[in-house]
């Protein structure tokens, strides 16, 4: 074999090695960035399998069978998701416009007090807030949604303000130099750049609502908290364990879906 041929083979081999190292490097980088989105579904599957195994090895009495019937579980799950979704939508509708207003220079003086009030509201026990609102107004879905909205308002409000304030001032000046008005600069430059931070706050609010919605059953709003109440009233430990597993699974699944949406938004914005 000639020297030129040997050098060509060596070069091709080196290129193949470099390409393989690049692929491994990209895979390692992707794994470090998104490993939680891969692990979390595994945890959810393990939890569901453990739940099915537990139910399958227990002799349920007629009361437990009625409470854990698929149609009853599906109804309570639907109520739970409806409460969480509706309150999260209200959080988004209220917190984002308010955060935009608070991020403007004219409102900087009241920004601190408003965020402080929001922090105080979030620090209050959600169960106590829901009960007080129920006795002050009325029991039911409407009061539960209002309570859940107030409990999850701060993360989106704070992230909206922070996200807009972190936008590079040179980009804003460049947009204004191109002839954009303040309104155009806000919606074409500032808000798109702040979206990843806002979505991160929305993810926190969504997970908070899913967890806090369990308490809504105590004011007659339904949801998966009904399973916990039924387990305690009927003194059925099997129902209580199943209720806890279902609530945990739903919370993890919602967190995973919100995490996927957040990564997509961040990737497109980046």
Short mmCIF file of C-alpha atoms in Angstrom, two decimals:
data_model
loop_
_atom_site.label_atom_id
_atom_site.label_comp_id
_atom_site.label_asym_id
_atom_site.label_seq_id
_atom_site.Cartn_x
_atom_site.Cartn_y
_atom_site.Cartn_z
CA UNK A 1 0.00 0.00 0.00
CA UNK A 2 1.42 3.39 -0.98
CA UNK A 3 2.10 6.21 1.46
CA UNK A 4 -0.65 8.39 -0.09
CA UNK A 5 -3.20 5.60 0.29
CA UNK A 6 -2.17 5.04 3.92
CA UNK A 7 -2.51 8.76 4.67
CA UNK A 8 -5.97 8.82 3.05
CA UNK A 9 -7.13 5.88 5.15
CA UNK A 10 -5.74 7.48 8.31
CA UNK A 11 -7.45 10.77 7.48
CA UNK A 12 -10.81 9.04 6.91
CA UNK A 13 -10.38 7.15 10.16
CA UNK A 14 -9.60 10.35 12.05
CA UNK A 15 -12.65 12.05 10.52
CA UNK A 16 -14.86 9.12 11.52
CA UNK A 17 -13.53 9.27 15.07
CA UNK A 18 -14.10 13.03 15.23
CA UNK A 19 -17.64 12.65 13.90
CA UNK A 20 -18.39 9.96 16.47
CA UNK A 21 -17.00 12.17 19.26
CA UNK A 22 -19.16 15.06 18.05
CA UNK A 23 -22.26 12.85 18.10
CA UNK A 24 -21.44 11.65 21.60
CA UNK A 25 -20.82 15.24 22.68
CA UNK A 26 -24.17 16.38 21.28
CA UNK A 27 -25.92 13.44 22.95
CA UNK A 28 -24.24 14.22 26.27
CA UNK A 29 -25.24 17.88 25.98
CA UNK A 30 -28.85 16.98 25.18
CA UNK A 31 -28.91 14.52 28.08
CA UNK A 32 -27.64 17.15 30.53
CA UNK A 33 -30.24 19.63 29.30
CA UNK A 34 -33.26 17.33 29.19
CA UNK A 35 -32.52 14.30 31.38
CA UNK A 36 -35.33 15.26 33.78
CA UNK A 37 -37.87 15.03 30.95
CA UNK A 38 -36.70 11.45 30.33
CA UNK A 39 -36.57 10.33 33.95
CA UNK A 40 -39.93 11.78 35.01
CA UNK A 41 -42.05 9.63 32.64
CA UNK A 42 -40.23 6.58 34.02
CA UNK A 43 -41.20 7.60 37.55
CA UNK A 44 -44.82 8.09 36.44
CA UNK A 45 -44.92 4.65 34.79
CA UNK A 46 -43.40 3.00 37.87
CA UNK A 47 -45.94 4.74 40.10
CA UNK A 48 -48.85 3.62 37.89
CA UNK A 49 -47.57 0.05 37.77
CA UNK A 50 -47.19 0.01 41.56
CA UNK A 51 -50.74 1.33 41.88
CA UNK A 52 -52.16 -1.32 39.54
CA UNK A 53 -50.18 -4.04 41.33
CA UNK A 54 -51.43 -2.86 44.70
CA UNK A 55 -55.07 -2.79 43.61
CA UNK A 56 -54.73 -6.18 41.93
CA UNK A 57 -53.43 -7.86 45.09
CA UNK A 58 -56.14 -6.46 47.40
CA UNK A 59 -59.59 -7.81 48.04
CA UNK A 60 -61.73 -4.70 47.83
CA UNK A 61 -65.10 -4.64 49.55
CA UNK A 62 -68.21 -3.27 47.86
CA UNK A 63 -67.68 0.25 49.23
CA UNK A 64 -64.10 0.39 47.98
CA UNK A 65 -65.11 -0.99 44.60
CA UNK A 66 -67.79 1.69 44.27
CA UNK A 67 -65.47 4.52 45.27
CA UNK A 68 -62.64 3.30 43.03
CA UNK A 69 -64.87 2.55 40.06
CA UNK A 70 -63.39 3.86 36.79
CA UNK A 71 -66.37 6.13 36.06
CA UNK A 72 -66.12 7.75 39.51
CA UNK A 73 -62.34 8.24 39.16
CA UNK A 74 -62.75 9.69 35.66
CA UNK A 75 -65.42 12.12 36.88
CA UNK A 76 -63.30 13.35 39.79
CA UNK A 77 -60.22 13.62 37.57
CA UNK A 78 -62.17 15.70 35.06
CA UNK A 79 -63.35 18.05 37.81
CA UNK A 80 -59.80 18.35 39.15
CA UNK A 81 -58.29 19.18 35.76
CA UNK A 82 -61.08 21.66 35.03
CA UNK A 83 -60.40 23.55 38.27
CA UNK A 84 -56.66 23.64 37.59
CA UNK A 85 -57.04 24.66 33.94
CA UNK A 86 -59.61 27.39 34.56
CA UNK A 87 -57.66 28.95 37.43
CA UNK A 88 -54.41 28.81 35.41
CA UNK A 89 -56.08 30.58 32.48
CA UNK A 90 -57.30 33.30 34.84
CA UNK A 91 -53.80 33.61 36.29
CA UNK A 92 -52.40 34.10 32.79
CA UNK A 93 -55.08 36.65 31.84
CA UNK A 94 -54.57 38.67 35.03
CA UNK A 95 -50.87 38.32 35.83
CA UNK A 96 -49.30 38.94 32.40
CA UNK A 97 -51.03 42.28 31.65
CA UNK A 98 -50.48 43.40 35.26
CA UNK A 99 -46.82 42.38 35.06
CA UNK A 100 -46.42 44.37 31.83
CA UNK A 101 -47.91 47.44 33.49
CA UNK A 102 -45.68 47.07 36.55
CA UNK A 103 -42.56 46.75 34.37
CA UNK A 104 -43.14 50.19 32.82
CA UNK A 105 -41.17 53.12 34.20
CA UNK A 106 -44.30 54.99 35.26
CA UNK A 107 -45.28 52.12 37.56
CA UNK A 108 -41.88 51.39 39.12
CA UNK A 109 -42.91 53.05 42.39
CA UNK A 110 -45.81 50.69 43.00
CA UNK A 111 -44.04 47.59 41.66
CA UNK A 112 -42.44 46.70 45.00
CA UNK A 113 -45.61 47.07 47.11
CA UNK A 114 -47.73 45.09 44.63
CA UNK A 115 -45.22 42.21 44.52
CA UNK A 116 -44.96 42.32 48.30
CA UNK A 117 -48.74 42.01 48.62
CA UNK A 118 -48.65 39.12 46.16
CA UNK A 119 -45.93 37.43 48.19
CA UNK A 120 -47.95 37.84 51.37
CA UNK A 121 -51.00 36.34 49.67
CA UNK A 122 -49.02 33.34 48.46
CA UNK A 123 -47.58 32.80 51.95
CA UNK A 124 -51.06 32.32 53.42
CA UNK A 125 -52.18 28.67 53.83
CA UNK A 126 -54.28 27.80 50.76
CA UNK A 127 -56.65 25.62 52.79
CA UNK A 128 -57.40 28.45 55.19
CA UNK A 129 -57.87 30.94 52.36
CA UNK A 130 -60.31 28.63 50.55
CA UNK A 131 -62.35 28.05 53.73
CA UNK A 132 -62.49 31.75 54.58
CA UNK A 133 -63.58 32.61 51.04
CA UNK A 134 -66.21 29.86 51.11
CA UNK A 135 -67.72 31.15 54.34
CA UNK A 136 -67.48 34.76 53.21
CA UNK A 137 -68.99 34.19 49.76
CA UNK A 138 -70.28 30.76 48.87
CA UNK A 139 -69.23 27.13 48.61
CA UNK A 140 -68.64 25.73 45.14
CA UNK A 141 -66.55 25.86 42.00
CA UNK A 142 -66.52 29.65 41.55
CA UNK A 143 -65.01 30.31 44.98
CA UNK A 144 -62.50 27.50 44.48
CA UNK A 145 -61.35 28.92 41.15
CA UNK A 146 -60.94 32.40 42.64
CA UNK A 147 -58.94 30.99 45.55
CA UNK A 148 -56.71 28.91 43.28
CA UNK A 149 -56.13 31.92 41.04
CA UNK A 150 -55.04 34.10 43.96
CA UNK A 151 -52.78 31.35 45.31
CA UNK A 152 -50.92 30.95 41.99
CA UNK A 153 -50.86 34.55 40.79
CA UNK A 154 -47.45 35.60 42.12
CA UNK A 155 -45.11 33.29 40.10
CA UNK A 156 -46.48 34.49 36.74
CA UNK A 157 -46.69 38.13 37.86
CA UNK A 158 -43.14 38.16 39.21
CA UNK A 159 -41.67 36.32 36.21
CA UNK A 160 -43.42 38.68 33.80
CA UNK A 161 -41.88 41.69 35.52
CA UNK A 162 -38.44 40.08 35.77
CA UNK A 163 -38.52 38.80 32.18
CA UNK A 164 -39.33 42.23 30.77
CA UNK A 165 -36.75 43.96 32.94
CA UNK A 166 -34.03 41.56 31.80
CA UNK A 167 -34.46 42.45 28.13
CA UNK A 168 -31.26 44.05 26.85
CA UNK A 169 -31.75 47.81 26.77
CA UNK A 170 -29.65 48.08 23.58
CA UNK A 171 -32.22 45.96 21.74
CA UNK A 172 -35.01 48.25 22.89
CA UNK A 173 -33.05 51.32 21.78
CA UNK A 174 -32.32 49.68 18.44
CA UNK A 175 -36.03 49.01 17.91
CA UNK A 176 -36.89 52.57 18.79
CA UNK A 177 -34.17 53.75 16.42
CA UNK A 178 -35.83 51.79 13.63
CA UNK A 179 -38.95 53.86 14.13
CA UNK A 180 -40.98 51.50 16.30
CA UNK A 181 -43.38 53.04 18.79
CA UNK A 182 -43.34 52.10 22.46
CA UNK A 183 -46.25 49.72 21.89
CA UNK A 184 -44.58 48.06 18.91
CA UNK A 185 -41.31 47.70 20.81
CA UNK A 186 -43.14 46.09 23.72
CA UNK A 187 -45.01 43.47 21.70
CA UNK A 188 -42.43 42.83 18.97
CA UNK A 189 -39.22 42.91 21.02
CA UNK A 190 -39.70 42.89 24.79
CA UNK A 191 -42.53 40.38 25.22
CA UNK A 192 -41.11 37.76 22.79
CA UNK A 193 -37.75 37.89 24.58
CA UNK A 194 -39.45 37.61 27.99
CA UNK A 195 -41.69 34.68 26.99
CA UNK A 196 -39.33 31.91 28.27
CA UNK A 197 -39.23 33.50 31.74
CA UNK A 198 -43.01 34.01 31.72
CA UNK A 199 -43.58 30.39 30.70
CA UNK A 200 -41.36 29.22 33.57
CA UNK A 201 -43.59 31.12 35.98
CA UNK A 202 -46.69 29.71 34.31
CA UNK A 203 -45.32 26.20 34.83
CA UNK A 204 -44.93 26.86 38.55
CA UNK A 205 -48.47 28.26 38.72
CA UNK A 206 -49.90 25.26 36.90
CA UNK A 207 -48.24 22.76 39.22
CA UNK A 208 -49.36 24.79 42.24
CA UNK A 209 -52.94 24.78 40.98
CA UNK A 210 -52.93 21.04 40.37
CA UNK A 211 -51.74 20.40 43.92
CA UNK A 212 -53.93 23.01 45.62
CA UNK A 213 -57.02 21.89 43.69
CA UNK A 214 -57.05 18.81 45.95
CA UNK A 215 -58.26 21.11 48.75
CA UNK A 216 -61.17 22.39 46.65
CA UNK A 217 -63.26 19.35 47.57
CA UNK A 218 -63.54 20.69 51.13
CA UNK A 219 -65.63 23.61 49.88
CA UNK A 220 -67.82 21.52 47.61
CA UNK A 221 -65.93 22.05 44.33
CA UNK A 222 -65.16 18.37 43.66
CA UNK A 223 -61.88 17.07 42.32
CA UNK A 224 -59.55 14.29 43.41
CA UNK A 225 -59.67 15.57 46.97
CA UNK A 226 -63.05 13.84 47.17
CA UNK A 227 -61.20 10.51 47.19
CA UNK A 228 -59.24 11.59 50.24
CA UNK A 229 -62.40 12.74 52.01
CA UNK A 230 -64.21 9.51 51.18
CA UNK A 231 -61.27 7.45 52.41
CA UNK A 232 -61.22 9.32 55.72
CA UNK A 233 -64.98 9.21 56.20
CA UNK A 234 -65.22 5.52 55.37
CA UNK A 235 -61.96 4.58 57.11
CA UNK A 236 -60.66 2.83 54.01
CA UNK A 237 -56.85 2.82 53.87
CA UNK A 238 -56.87 1.27 50.39
CA UNK A 239 -58.85 4.20 49.02
CA UNK A 240 -56.51 6.65 50.75
CA UNK A 241 -53.39 5.05 49.25
CA UNK A 242 -54.93 4.93 45.79
CA UNK A 243 -56.04 8.56 46.09
CA UNK A 244 -52.54 9.67 47.07
CA UNK A 245 -50.98 7.74 44.19
CA UNK A 246 -53.42 9.17 41.63
CA UNK A 247 -52.94 12.75 42.86
CA UNK A 248 -49.15 12.36 42.78
CA UNK A 249 -49.28 10.86 39.29
CA UNK A 250 -51.44 13.68 37.94
CA UNK A 251 -49.15 16.32 39.47
CA UNK A 252 -46.04 14.68 38.00
CA UNK A 253 -47.67 14.29 34.58
CA UNK A 254 -48.78 17.93 34.48
CA UNK A 255 -45.31 19.03 35.56
CA UNK A 256 -43.76 16.92 32.79
CA UNK A 257 -46.09 18.32 30.12
CA UNK A 258 -45.44 21.86 31.33
CA UNK A 259 -41.70 21.16 31.28
CA UNK A 260 -41.87 19.93 27.68
CA UNK A 261 -43.80 23.06 26.65
CA UNK A 262 -41.28 25.26 28.47
CA UNK A 263 -38.31 23.62 26.70
CA UNK A 264 -40.00 24.04 23.31
CA UNK A 265 -40.64 27.74 23.96
CA UNK A 266 -37.09 28.30 25.21
CA UNK A 267 -35.60 26.47 22.20
CA UNK A 268 -37.63 28.50 19.71
CA UNK A 269 -36.89 31.75 21.50
CA UNK A 270 -33.19 30.95 21.71
#
